[in-house]
Amino acid sequence: MEQWAYKTVKYTPGGFLGGKVKEEDFEDLLNSYGIEGWELVSCFDTSYGQGQSREVIAVFKRKV
């Protein structure tokens, strides 16, 4: 039976009220985990409301 380890990473968007994701910085973050063998399985944001993101949550997994 395969076993998996999971990692949850929070990315905080910039901007005055949040919600502005710097794509290059976020991509660098994702790639840094990919280099370590982590596979992205889910990505979602938590909302302040009216389209403003508080945090972007990325969930990764890799075999143990």
mmCIF file of C-alpha atoms in Angstrom:
data_model
loop_
_atom_site.group_PDB
_atom_site.id
_atom_site.type_symbol
_atom_site.label_atom_id
_atom_site.label_comp_id
_atom_site.label_asym_id
_atom_site.label_seq_id
_atom_site.Cartn_x
_atom_site.Cartn_y
_atom_site.Cartn_z
ATOM 1 C CA MET A 1 0.000 0.000 0.000
ATOM 2 C CA GLU A 2 1.333 3.435 -0.923
ATOM 3 C CA GLN A 3 1.766 5.975 1.831
ATOM 4 C CA TRP A 4 1.752 9.735 1.378
ATOM 5 C CA ALA A 5 2.996 12.758 3.294
ATOM 6 C CA TYR A 6 1.035 15.987 2.950
ATOM 7 C CA LYS A 7 2.130 19.611 3.288
ATOM 8 C CA THR A 8 -0.044 22.727 3.430
ATOM 9 C CA VAL A 9 1.531 26.034 2.427
ATOM 10 C CA LYS A 10 -0.013 29.494 2.853
ATOM 11 C CA TYR A 11 0.804 32.326 0.450
ATOM 12 C CA THR A 12 -0.302 35.817 1.475
ATOM 13 C CA PRO A 13 -1.251 38.057 -1.470
ATOM 14 C CA GLY A 14 -0.084 41.655 -1.503
ATOM 15 C CA GLY A 15 -1.946 44.837 -2.233
ATOM 16 C CA PHE A 16 -3.625 47.378 0.037
ATOM 17 C CA LEU A 17 -6.606 45.138 0.772
ATOM 18 C CA GLY A 18 -4.972 41.878 -0.277
ATOM 19 C CA GLY A 19 -5.968 39.822 -3.245
ATOM 20 C CA LYS A 20 -3.055 40.729 -5.519
ATOM 21 C CA VAL A 21 -1.049 37.591 -6.284
ATOM 22 C CA LYS A 22 2.422 38.218 -7.650
ATOM 23 C CA GLU A 23 2.391 35.393 -10.197
ATOM 24 C CA GLU A 24 6.179 35.095 -10.474
ATOM 25 C CA ASP A 25 6.617 34.869 -6.673
ATOM 26 C CA PHE A 26 3.810 32.323 -6.352
ATOM 27 C CA GLU A 27 5.217 30.254 -9.213
ATOM 28 C CA ASP A 28 8.670 30.326 -7.579
ATOM 29 C CA LEU A 29 7.114 29.078 -4.327
ATOM 30 C CA LEU A 30 5.341 26.215 -6.121
ATOM 31 C CA ASN A 31 8.483 25.286 -8.063
ATOM 32 C CA SER A 32 10.603 25.223 -4.905
ATOM 33 C CA TYR A 33 8.332 22.531 -3.442
ATOM 34 C CA GLY A 34 8.242 20.668 -6.756
ATOM 35 C CA ILE A 35 12.044 20.484 -6.769
ATOM 36 C CA GLU A 36 11.834 18.841 -3.312
ATOM 37 C CA GLY A 37 9.517 16.146 -4.720
ATOM 38 C CA TRP A 38 6.184 17.600 -3.602
ATOM 39 C CA GLU A 39 3.250 17.375 -6.044
ATOM 40 C CA LEU A 40 0.561 20.080 -5.960
ATOM 41 C CA VAL A 41 -2.847 18.435 -5.438
ATOM 42 C CA SER A 42 -5.066 21.394 -4.535
ATOM 43 C CA CYS A 43 -4.965 25.182 -4.444
ATOM 44 C CA PHE A 44 -7.658 27.550 -3.148
ATOM 45 C CA ASP A 45 -8.032 30.946 -1.521
ATOM 46 C CA THR A 46 -9.617 32.158 1.671
ATOM 47 C CA SER A 47 -11.688 35.249 1.096
ATOM 48 C CA TYR A 48 -12.170 38.595 2.804
ATOM 49 C CA GLY A 49 -15.232 39.006 0.593
ATOM 50 C CA GLN A 50 -15.997 40.929 -2.587
ATOM 51 C CA GLY A 51 -13.240 39.168 -4.506
ATOM 52 C CA GLN A 52 -10.377 39.937 -2.122
ATOM 53 C CA SER A 53 -8.192 36.975 -1.146
ATOM 54 C CA ARG A 54 -6.778 36.741 2.366
ATOM 55 C CA GLU A 55 -4.513 33.741 1.729
ATOM 56 C CA VAL A 56 -3.881 31.240 -1.023
ATOM 57 C CA ILE A 57 -3.564 27.700 0.335
ATOM 58 C CA ALA A 58 -1.584 25.119 -1.617
ATOM 59 C CA VAL A 59 -1.733 21.440 -0.652
ATOM 60 C CA PHE A 60 1.086 19.138 -1.735
ATOM 61 C CA LYS A 61 1.744 15.402 -1.400
ATOM 62 C CA ARG A 62 4.694 13.047 -1.918
ATOM 63 C CA LYS A 63 5.327 9.385 -1.334
ATOM 64 C CA VAL A 64 6.812 8.392 2.001
#
